[in-house]
Amino acid sequence: MTITYRSYLRLPELLAVQTPLSDVHDELLFVTIHQASELWMKLCLHELGEARRRIAADDLPPALKMMARVSRIQAQLIQSWEVLATMTPADYAAMRGSLGKSSGFQSDQYRQLEFVMGNRNPAMIDVFDEPDVRARLSGELATPSLYDQALRLLARRGLPVPADRLDRDFATIAPPSPAVEACWATVYGNPSAYWDLYELAEKLVDLEYHVQLWRFGHLKTVERAIGFKTGTGGTAGVPYLAKVVEQRFFPELLDVRTSL
């Protein structure tokens, strides 16, 4: 069979799944933005999963390239809020009933991304009923995060990362560690001796920076569309999203900037 552009990308199947549940004009916009975001998140998971494996294998150059790619993907996700923000409150109100109790809070790929990067809360799995989703997220919680693997790499390079940060319950968030901050200070204080670790640190900061911009864009888009109404999934809406923006992934990499 001859492979064509349409058949290779499976365009008939792909373009058939944008199926609004109402005749409201803007619902196609809402569906398209969220489906496209899920595709980008799928690619982020693909790249960060391999980057984590490369870091664990002391193979940093490919990992750095993959992390840089994810930051560019995140820029696309951030820009998507600009498109969605063209939906006015009246436009959204006209189609909101079609959503039922569905919510972006129920995106298992977004939750997995947070888990991969290290923002972990086992209670978040309770949102999902599907056994395969619960199993995948539970498996991620049992696996060292991207940041955990970065700290293990620092230890292998001779930096004094505390033992309790190398072998711990990976399903939990470890509190900020002055000792870990000191390790990063050593890297930043002598980049010529630790150039690849220095680059790794900056790639991690890039990831956090872009995630926070995405979170803030989400908050402002929701605020613009529904104000301070409760979210469709039952969350507090804007106040909940504001708390999410305060969550950090790599606290020592941000704290070290004050001590340098």
PDB file of C-alpha atoms in Angstrom:
ATOM      1  CA  MET A   1       0.000   0.000   0.000  1.00  0.00           C
ATOM      2  CA  THR A   2       1.282   3.441  -0.911  1.00  0.00           C
ATOM      3  CA  ILE A   3       1.879   5.646   2.107  1.00  0.00           C
ATOM      4  CA  THR A   4       0.462   9.122   1.694  1.00  0.00           C
ATOM      5  CA  TYR A   5       0.484  12.166   3.938  1.00  0.00           C
ATOM      6  CA  ARG A   6      -3.096  11.408   5.004  1.00  0.00           C
ATOM      7  CA  SER A   7      -2.473   7.731   5.672  1.00  0.00           C
ATOM      8  CA  TYR A   8       0.850   8.224   7.488  1.00  0.00           C
ATOM      9  CA  LEU A   9      -0.668  10.769   9.890  1.00  0.00           C
ATOM     10  CA  ARG A  10      -3.996   8.913  10.009  1.00  0.00           C
ATOM     11  CA  LEU A  11      -5.721  12.193   9.289  1.00  0.00           C
ATOM     12  CA  PRO A  12      -9.212  10.763   8.703  1.00  0.00           C
ATOM     13  CA  GLU A  13      -9.222   9.244  12.197  1.00  0.00           C
ATOM     14  CA  LEU A  14      -7.500  12.249  13.779  1.00  0.00           C
ATOM     15  CA  LEU A  15      -9.842  14.849  12.302  1.00  0.00           C
ATOM     16  CA  ALA A  16     -12.917  12.764  13.103  1.00  0.00           C
ATOM     17  CA  VAL A  17     -12.495  13.079  16.867  1.00  0.00           C
ATOM     18  CA  GLN A  18     -13.223  16.807  17.141  1.00  0.00           C
ATOM     19  CA  THR A  19     -16.873  16.240  17.961  1.00  0.00           C
ATOM     20  CA  PRO A  20     -18.601  19.082  19.843  1.00  0.00           C
ATOM     21  CA  LEU A  21     -21.672  18.091  21.848  1.00  0.00           C
ATOM     22  CA  SER A  22     -23.569  21.293  21.104  1.00  0.00           C
ATOM     23  CA  ASP A  23     -24.150  23.593  18.154  1.00  0.00           C
ATOM     24  CA  VAL A  24     -22.308  26.453  19.896  1.00  0.00           C
ATOM     25  CA  HIS A  25     -19.758  27.846  17.456  1.00  0.00           C
ATOM     26  CA  ASP A  26     -16.888  28.109  19.958  1.00  0.00           C
ATOM     27  CA  GLU A  27     -17.075  24.547  21.229  1.00  0.00           C
ATOM     28  CA  LEU A  28     -14.889  23.359  18.348  1.00  0.00           C
ATOM     29  CA  LEU A  29     -12.226  25.823  19.501  1.00  0.00           C
ATOM     30  CA  PHE A  30     -12.431  24.465  23.061  1.00  0.00           C
ATOM     31  CA  VAL A  31     -12.181  20.843  21.939  1.00  0.00           C
ATOM     32  CA  THR A  32      -9.337  21.487  19.488  1.00  0.00           C
ATOM     33  CA  ILE A  33      -7.192  23.416  21.979  1.00  0.00           C
ATOM     34  CA  HIS A  34      -7.496  20.714  24.621  1.00  0.00           C
ATOM     35  CA  GLN A  35      -6.944  17.802  22.249  1.00  0.00           C
ATOM     36  CA  ALA A  36      -3.878  19.505  20.766  1.00  0.00           C
ATOM     37  CA  SER A  37      -2.578  20.129  24.288  1.00  0.00           C
ATOM     38  CA  GLU A  38      -2.922  16.438  25.102  1.00  0.00           C
ATOM     39  CA  LEU A  39      -0.887  15.573  21.990  1.00  0.00           C
ATOM     40  CA  TRP A  40       1.847  17.989  23.039  1.00  0.00           C
ATOM     41  CA  MET A  41       1.813  16.510  26.557  1.00  0.00           C
ATOM     42  CA  LYS A  42       2.165  13.027  25.067  1.00  0.00           C
ATOM     43  CA  LEU A  43       5.323  14.228  23.330  1.00  0.00           C
ATOM     44  CA  CYS A  44       6.590  15.872  26.541  1.00  0.00           C
ATOM     45  CA  LEU A  45       6.192  12.570  28.388  1.00  0.00           C
ATOM     46  CA  HIS A  46       8.009  10.755  25.572  1.00  0.00           C
ATOM     47  CA  GLU A  47      10.935  13.186  25.721  1.00  0.00           C
ATOM     48  CA  LEU A  48      11.208  13.520  29.513  1.00  0.00           C
ATOM     49  CA  GLY A  49      10.926   9.773  30.030  1.00  0.00           C
ATOM     50  CA  GLU A  50      13.885   9.198  27.744  1.00  0.00           C
ATOM     51  CA  ALA A  51      15.784  12.172  29.214  1.00  0.00           C
ATOM     52  CA  ARG A  52      15.381  10.646  32.662  1.00  0.00           C
ATOM     53  CA  ARG A  53      16.717   7.305  31.419  1.00  0.00           C
ATOM     54  CA  ARG A  54      19.707   9.036  29.817  1.00  0.00           C
ATOM     55  CA  ILE A  55      20.511  10.944  33.014  1.00  0.00           C
ATOM     56  CA  ALA A  56      20.373   7.674  34.958  1.00  0.00           C
ATOM     57  CA  ALA A  57      22.815   6.203  32.416  1.00  0.00           C
ATOM     58  CA  ASP A  58      25.262   9.159  32.659  1.00  0.00           C
ATOM     59  CA  ASP A  59      24.468  10.055  29.059  1.00  0.00           C
ATOM     60  CA  LEU A  60      23.787  13.761  29.452  1.00  0.00           C
ATOM     61  CA  PRO A  61      24.122  15.307  25.962  1.00  0.00           C
ATOM     62  CA  PRO A  62      21.003  13.608  24.506  1.00  0.00           C
ATOM     63  CA  ALA A  63      19.097  14.281  27.736  1.00  0.00           C
ATOM     64  CA  LEU A  64      19.886  17.989  27.533  1.00  0.00           C
ATOM     65  CA  LYS A  65      18.658  18.117  23.950  1.00  0.00           C
ATOM     66  CA  MET A  66      15.400  16.381  24.905  1.00  0.00           C
ATOM     67  CA  MET A  67      14.826  18.731  27.834  1.00  0.00           C
ATOM     68  CA  ALA A  68      15.434  21.748  25.591  1.00  0.00           C
ATOM     69  CA  ARG A  69      12.877  20.355  23.171  1.00  0.00           C
ATOM     70  CA  VAL A  70      10.308  20.030  25.939  1.00  0.00           C
ATOM     71  CA  SER A  71      10.810  23.689  26.853  1.00  0.00           C
ATOM     72  CA  ARG A  72       9.970  24.585  23.237  1.00  0.00           C
ATOM     73  CA  ILE A  73       6.893  22.363  23.389  1.00  0.00           C
ATOM     74  CA  GLN A  74       5.880  24.108  26.587  1.00  0.00           C
ATOM     75  CA  ALA A  75       6.065  27.421  24.721  1.00  0.00           C
ATOM     76  CA  GLN A  76       3.464  26.035  22.290  1.00  0.00           C
ATOM     77  CA  LEU A  77       1.245  25.013  25.203  1.00  0.00           C
ATOM     78  CA  ILE A  78       1.568  28.477  26.750  1.00  0.00           C
ATOM     79  CA  GLN A  79       0.655  30.144  23.451  1.00  0.00           C
ATOM     80  CA  SER A  80      -2.490  28.012  23.213  1.00  0.00           C
ATOM     81  CA  TRP A  81      -3.994  29.980  26.115  1.00  0.00           C
ATOM     82  CA  GLU A  82      -3.812  33.076  23.909  1.00  0.00           C
ATOM     83  CA  VAL A  83      -6.015  31.364  21.345  1.00  0.00           C
ATOM     84  CA  LEU A  84      -8.452  30.028  23.934  1.00  0.00           C
ATOM     85  CA  ALA A  85      -8.668  33.481  25.525  1.00  0.00           C
ATOM     86  CA  THR A  86     -10.486  34.715  22.405  1.00  0.00           C
ATOM     87  CA  MET A  87     -13.516  32.879  23.847  1.00  0.00           C
ATOM     88  CA  THR A  88     -15.559  35.430  25.770  1.00  0.00           C
ATOM     89  CA  PRO A  89     -17.465  34.695  29.000  1.00  0.00           C
ATOM     90  CA  ALA A  90     -20.710  34.619  27.009  1.00  0.00           C
ATOM     91  CA  ASP A  91     -19.191  32.192  24.492  1.00  0.00           C
ATOM     92  CA  TYR A  92     -18.022  29.868  27.259  1.00  0.00           C
ATOM     93  CA  ALA A  93     -21.286  30.068  29.184  1.00  0.00           C
ATOM     94  CA  ALA A  94     -23.159  29.000  26.048  1.00  0.00           C
ATOM     95  CA  MET A  95     -21.227  25.727  25.796  1.00  0.00           C
ATOM     96  CA  ARG A  96     -20.254  25.052  29.443  1.00  0.00           C
ATOM     97  CA  GLY A  97     -23.225  22.740  29.956  1.00  0.00           C
ATOM     98  CA  SER A  98     -21.758  20.344  27.388  1.00  0.00           C
ATOM     99  CA  LEU A  99     -18.769  19.709  29.684  1.00  0.00           C
ATOM    100  CA  GLY A 100     -20.769  18.107  32.480  1.00  0.00           C
ATOM    101  CA  LYS A 101     -18.325  17.462  35.321  1.00  0.00           C
ATOM    102  CA  SER A 102     -15.323  17.045  33.046  1.00  0.00           C
ATOM    103  CA  SER A 103     -12.305  19.198  33.875  1.00  0.00           C
ATOM    104  CA  GLY A 104      -8.661  19.625  32.979  1.00  0.00           C
ATOM    105  CA  PHE A 105      -8.051  18.480  36.564  1.00  0.00           C
ATOM    106  CA  GLN A 106      -8.876  15.012  35.188  1.00  0.00           C
ATOM    107  CA  SER A 107      -6.055  15.027  32.622  1.00  0.00           C
ATOM    108  CA  ASP A 108      -4.004  11.955  33.498  1.00  0.00           C
ATOM    109  CA  GLN A 109      -1.203  13.027  31.155  1.00  0.00           C
ATOM    110  CA  TYR A 110      -0.859  16.365  32.928  1.00  0.00           C
ATOM    111  CA  ARG A 111      -0.787  14.564  36.268  1.00  0.00           C
ATOM    112  CA  GLN A 112       1.860  12.181  34.952  1.00  0.00           C
ATOM    113  CA  LEU A 113       3.958  15.127  33.765  1.00  0.00           C
ATOM    114  CA  GLU A 114       3.827  16.615  37.243  1.00  0.00           C
ATOM    115  CA  PHE A 115       4.827  13.255  38.692  1.00  0.00           C
ATOM    116  CA  VAL A 116       7.733  12.860  36.244  1.00  0.00           C
ATOM    117  CA  MET A 117       9.071  16.291  37.175  1.00  0.00           C
ATOM    118  CA  GLY A 118       8.688  15.593  40.898  1.00  0.00           C
ATOM    119  CA  ASN A 119       5.476  17.263  42.079  1.00  0.00           C
ATOM    120  CA  ARG A 120       3.939  14.147  43.615  1.00  0.00           C
ATOM    121  CA  ASN A 121       0.825  13.577  45.678  1.00  0.00           C
ATOM    122  CA  PRO A 122      -0.586  10.022  45.805  1.00  0.00           C
ATOM    123  CA  ALA A 123      -4.056  11.402  46.585  1.00  0.00           C
ATOM    124  CA  MET A 124      -4.226  12.833  43.067  1.00  0.00           C
ATOM    125  CA  ILE A 125      -4.603   9.300  41.695  1.00  0.00           C
ATOM    126  CA  ASP A 126      -8.011   9.079  43.398  1.00  0.00           C
ATOM    127  CA  VAL A 127      -9.395  11.410  40.710  1.00  0.00           C
ATOM    128  CA  PHE A 128      -9.150   8.600  38.169  1.00  0.00           C
ATOM    129  CA  ASP A 129     -11.402   5.545  37.956  1.00  0.00           C
ATOM    130  CA  GLU A 130      -9.759   3.751  35.013  1.00  0.00           C
ATOM    131  CA  PRO A 131      -7.558   0.849  36.257  1.00  0.00           C
ATOM    132  CA  ASP A 132      -4.958   1.342  33.524  1.00  0.00           C
ATOM    133  CA  VAL A 133      -4.587   5.045  34.340  1.00  0.00           C
ATOM    134  CA  ARG A 134      -4.318   4.363  38.066  1.00  0.00           C
ATOM    135  CA  ALA A 135      -1.705   1.664  37.432  1.00  0.00           C
ATOM    136  CA  ARG A 136       0.370   3.933  35.186  1.00  0.00           C
ATOM    137  CA  LEU A 137       0.316   6.814  37.665  1.00  0.00           C
ATOM    138  CA  SER A 138       1.059   4.496  40.593  1.00  0.00           C
ATOM    139  CA  GLY A 139       4.008   3.095  38.672  1.00  0.00           C
ATOM    140  CA  GLU A 140       5.285   6.613  38.103  1.00  0.00           C
ATOM    141  CA  LEU A 141       5.058   7.377  41.813  1.00  0.00           C
ATOM    142  CA  ALA A 142       7.295   4.397  42.545  1.00  0.00           C
ATOM    143  CA  THR A 143       9.917   5.629  40.071  1.00  0.00           C
ATOM    144  CA  PRO A 144      12.578   8.271  40.809  1.00  0.00           C
ATOM    145  CA  SER A 145      11.566  11.570  39.218  1.00  0.00           C
ATOM    146  CA  LEU A 146      13.620  13.530  36.719  1.00  0.00           C
ATOM    147  CA  TYR A 147      14.982  15.621  39.596  1.00  0.00           C
ATOM    148  CA  ASP A 148      15.703  12.537  41.704  1.00  0.00           C
ATOM    149  CA  GLN A 149      17.826  11.186  38.877  1.00  0.00           C
ATOM    150  CA  ALA A 150      19.605  14.536  38.564  1.00  0.00           C
ATOM    151  CA  LEU A 151      20.495  14.406  42.261  1.00  0.00           C
ATOM    152  CA  ARG A 152      21.716  10.822  41.908  1.00  0.00           C
ATOM    153  CA  LEU A 153      23.946  12.001  39.072  1.00  0.00           C
ATOM    154  CA  LEU A 154      25.385  14.745  41.278  1.00  0.00           C
ATOM    155  CA  ALA A 155      26.182  12.104  43.899  1.00  0.00           C
ATOM    156  CA  ARG A 156      27.883   9.876  41.315  1.00  0.00           C
ATOM    157  CA  ARG A 157      30.028  12.869  40.366  1.00  0.00           C
ATOM    158  CA  GLY A 158      31.239  13.137  43.932  1.00  0.00           C
ATOM    159  CA  LEU A 159      29.014  15.904  45.244  1.00  0.00           C
ATOM    160  CA  PRO A 160      27.747  15.333  48.824  1.00  0.00           C
ATOM    161  CA  VAL A 161      24.038  14.810  48.177  1.00  0.00           C
ATOM    162  CA  PRO A 162      22.435  13.574  51.422  1.00  0.00           C
ATOM    163  CA  ALA A 163      21.723   9.848  51.503  1.00  0.00           C
ATOM    164  CA  ASP A 164      18.104  10.469  52.435  1.00  0.00           C
ATOM    165  CA  ARG A 165      17.596  12.216  49.082  1.00  0.00           C
ATOM    166  CA  LEU A 166      19.004   9.284  47.127  1.00  0.00           C
ATOM    167  CA  ASP A 167      17.044   6.439  48.710  1.00  0.00           C
ATOM    168  CA  ARG A 168      13.612   7.524  49.881  1.00  0.00           C
ATOM    169  CA  ASP A 169       9.883   7.183  49.300  1.00  0.00           C
ATOM    170  CA  PHE A 170       9.667   8.595  45.789  1.00  0.00           C
ATOM    171  CA  ALA A 171       5.882   8.969  46.015  1.00  0.00           C
ATOM    172  CA  THR A 172       6.329  11.969  48.283  1.00  0.00           C
ATOM    173  CA  ILE A 173       7.739  15.460  47.847  1.00  0.00           C
ATOM    174  CA  ALA A 174      11.042  15.912  49.666  1.00  0.00           C
ATOM    175  CA  PRO A 175      11.365  19.204  51.578  1.00  0.00           C
ATOM    176  CA  PRO A 176      13.990  21.698  50.384  1.00  0.00           C
ATOM    177  CA  SER A 177      17.445  20.636  51.521  1.00  0.00           C
ATOM    178  CA  PRO A 178      20.230  23.113  52.380  1.00  0.00           C
ATOM    179  CA  ALA A 179      22.730  20.331  51.641  1.00  0.00           C
ATOM    180  CA  VAL A 180      21.312  19.830  48.142  1.00  0.00           C
ATOM    181  CA  GLU A 181      21.348  23.599  47.632  1.00  0.00           C
ATOM    182  CA  ALA A 182      25.026  23.582  48.606  1.00  0.00           C
ATOM    183  CA  CYS A 183      25.719  20.944  45.933  1.00  0.00           C
ATOM    184  CA  TRP A 184      24.122  23.121  43.281  1.00  0.00           C
ATOM    185  CA  ALA A 185      26.069  26.108  44.625  1.00  0.00           C
ATOM    186  CA  THR A 186      29.257  24.149  43.977  1.00  0.00           C
ATOM    187  CA  VAL A 187      28.148  23.503  40.392  1.00  0.00           C
ATOM    188  CA  TYR A 188      27.202  27.133  39.784  1.00  0.00           C
ATOM    189  CA  GLY A 189      30.340  28.378  41.520  1.00  0.00           C
ATOM    190  CA  ASN A 190      32.647  26.421  39.198  1.00  0.00           C
ATOM    191  CA  PRO A 191      30.855  25.858  35.877  1.00  0.00           C
ATOM    192  CA  SER A 192      34.046  25.046  33.983  1.00  0.00           C
ATOM    193  CA  ALA A 193      34.617  22.008  36.210  1.00  0.00           C
ATOM    194  CA  TYR A 194      30.977  20.934  36.143  1.00  0.00           C
ATOM    195  CA  TRP A 195      29.867  22.202  32.751  1.00  0.00           C
ATOM    196  CA  ASP A 196      27.418  19.426  31.883  1.00  0.00           C
ATOM    197  CA  LEU A 197      25.880  19.542  35.381  1.00  0.00           C
ATOM    198  CA  TYR A 198      25.668  23.322  35.037  1.00  0.00           C
ATOM    199  CA  GLU A 199      23.791  22.855  31.759  1.00  0.00           C
ATOM    200  CA  LEU A 200      21.547  20.246  33.385  1.00  0.00           C
ATOM    201  CA  ALA A 201      20.684  22.676  36.166  1.00  0.00           C
ATOM    202  CA  GLU A 202      19.718  25.364  33.669  1.00  0.00           C
ATOM    203  CA  LYS A 203      17.614  22.946  31.617  1.00  0.00           C
ATOM    204  CA  LEU A 204      15.734  21.981  34.773  1.00  0.00           C
ATOM    205  CA  VAL A 205      15.157  25.644  35.577  1.00  0.00           C
ATOM    206  CA  ASP A 206      13.888  26.178  32.018  1.00  0.00           C
ATOM    207  CA  LEU A 207      11.362  23.383  32.501  1.00  0.00           C
ATOM    208  CA  GLU A 208      10.101  24.857  35.771  1.00  0.00           C
ATOM    209  CA  TYR A 209       9.949  28.353  34.276  1.00  0.00           C
ATOM    210  CA  HIS A 210       7.794  27.224  31.381  1.00  0.00           C
ATOM    211  CA  VAL A 211       5.508  25.075  33.552  1.00  0.00           C
ATOM    212  CA  GLN A 212       4.895  28.072  35.791  1.00  0.00           C
ATOM    213  CA  LEU A 213       4.098  30.258  32.780  1.00  0.00           C
ATOM    214  CA  TRP A 214       1.671  27.580  31.576  1.00  0.00           C
ATOM    215  CA  ARG A 215       0.023  27.425  35.002  1.00  0.00           C
ATOM    216  CA  PHE A 216      -0.280  31.213  35.172  1.00  0.00           C
ATOM    217  CA  GLY A 217      -1.729  31.319  31.650  1.00  0.00           C
ATOM    218  CA  HIS A 218      -4.275  28.708  32.704  1.00  0.00           C
ATOM    219  CA  LEU A 219      -5.216  30.742  35.764  1.00  0.00           C
ATOM    220  CA  LYS A 220      -5.684  33.987  33.829  1.00  0.00           C
ATOM    221  CA  THR A 221      -7.620  32.296  31.028  1.00  0.00           C
ATOM    222  CA  VAL A 222     -10.031  30.719  33.522  1.00  0.00           C
ATOM    223  CA  GLU A 223     -10.338  34.005  35.398  1.00  0.00           C
ATOM    224  CA  ARG A 224     -11.138  35.755  32.114  1.00  0.00           C
ATOM    225  CA  ALA A 225     -13.779  33.195  31.124  1.00  0.00           C
ATOM    226  CA  ILE A 226     -15.605  32.451  34.385  1.00  0.00           C
ATOM    227  CA  GLY A 227     -14.269  34.837  37.008  1.00  0.00           C
ATOM    228  CA  PHE A 228     -14.343  33.175  40.419  1.00  0.00           C
ATOM    229  CA  LYS A 229     -17.022  30.565  39.716  1.00  0.00           C
ATOM    230  CA  THR A 230     -16.426  26.973  40.838  1.00  0.00           C
ATOM    231  CA  GLY A 231     -14.687  24.843  38.210  1.00  0.00           C
ATOM    232  CA  THR A 232     -16.624  22.217  36.249  1.00  0.00           C
ATOM    233  CA  GLY A 233     -14.697  19.452  38.025  1.00  0.00           C
ATOM    234  CA  GLY A 234     -15.666  20.777  41.443  1.00  0.00           C
ATOM    235  CA  THR A 235     -12.422  22.613  42.256  1.00  0.00           C
ATOM    236  CA  ALA A 236     -12.470  26.166  43.607  1.00  0.00           C
ATOM    237  CA  GLY A 237     -11.492  27.425  40.162  1.00  0.00           C
ATOM    238  CA  VAL A 238      -9.174  30.444  40.174  1.00  0.00           C
ATOM    239  CA  PRO A 239      -8.239  30.178  43.907  1.00  0.00           C
ATOM    240  CA  TYR A 240      -7.242  26.532  43.358  1.00  0.00           C
ATOM    241  CA  LEU A 241      -5.137  27.446  40.321  1.00  0.00           C
ATOM    242  CA  ALA A 242      -3.462  30.259  42.263  1.00  0.00           C
ATOM    243  CA  LYS A 243      -2.298  27.720  44.866  1.00  0.00           C
ATOM    244  CA  VAL A 244      -0.978  25.468  42.100  1.00  0.00           C
ATOM    245  CA  VAL A 245       1.184  28.321  40.775  1.00  0.00           C
ATOM    246  CA  GLU A 246       2.908  28.448  44.182  1.00  0.00           C
ATOM    247  CA  GLN A 247       4.067  24.831  43.923  1.00  0.00           C
ATOM    248  CA  ARG A 248       7.734  24.369  42.990  1.00  0.00           C
ATOM    249  CA  PHE A 249       9.468  21.427  41.326  1.00  0.00           C
ATOM    250  CA  PHE A 250      13.172  22.069  41.960  1.00  0.00           C
ATOM    251  CA  PRO A 251      13.300  24.341  45.025  1.00  0.00           C
ATOM    252  CA  GLU A 252      17.047  24.135  45.620  1.00  0.00           C
ATOM    253  CA  LEU A 253      17.753  25.301  42.072  1.00  0.00           C
ATOM    254  CA  LEU A 254      15.723  28.441  42.738  1.00  0.00           C
ATOM    255  CA  ASP A 255      16.946  28.987  46.310  1.00  0.00           C
ATOM    256  CA  VAL A 256      20.590  28.731  45.259  1.00  0.00           C
ATOM    257  CA  ARG A 257      20.229  31.935  43.257  1.00  0.00           C
ATOM    258  CA  THR A 258      19.855  33.855  46.500  1.00  0.00           C
ATOM    259  CA  SER A 259      22.971  32.374  48.058  1.00  0.00           C
ATOM    260  CA  LEU A 260      25.278  32.702  45.048  1.00  0.00           C
TER     261      LEU A 260
END
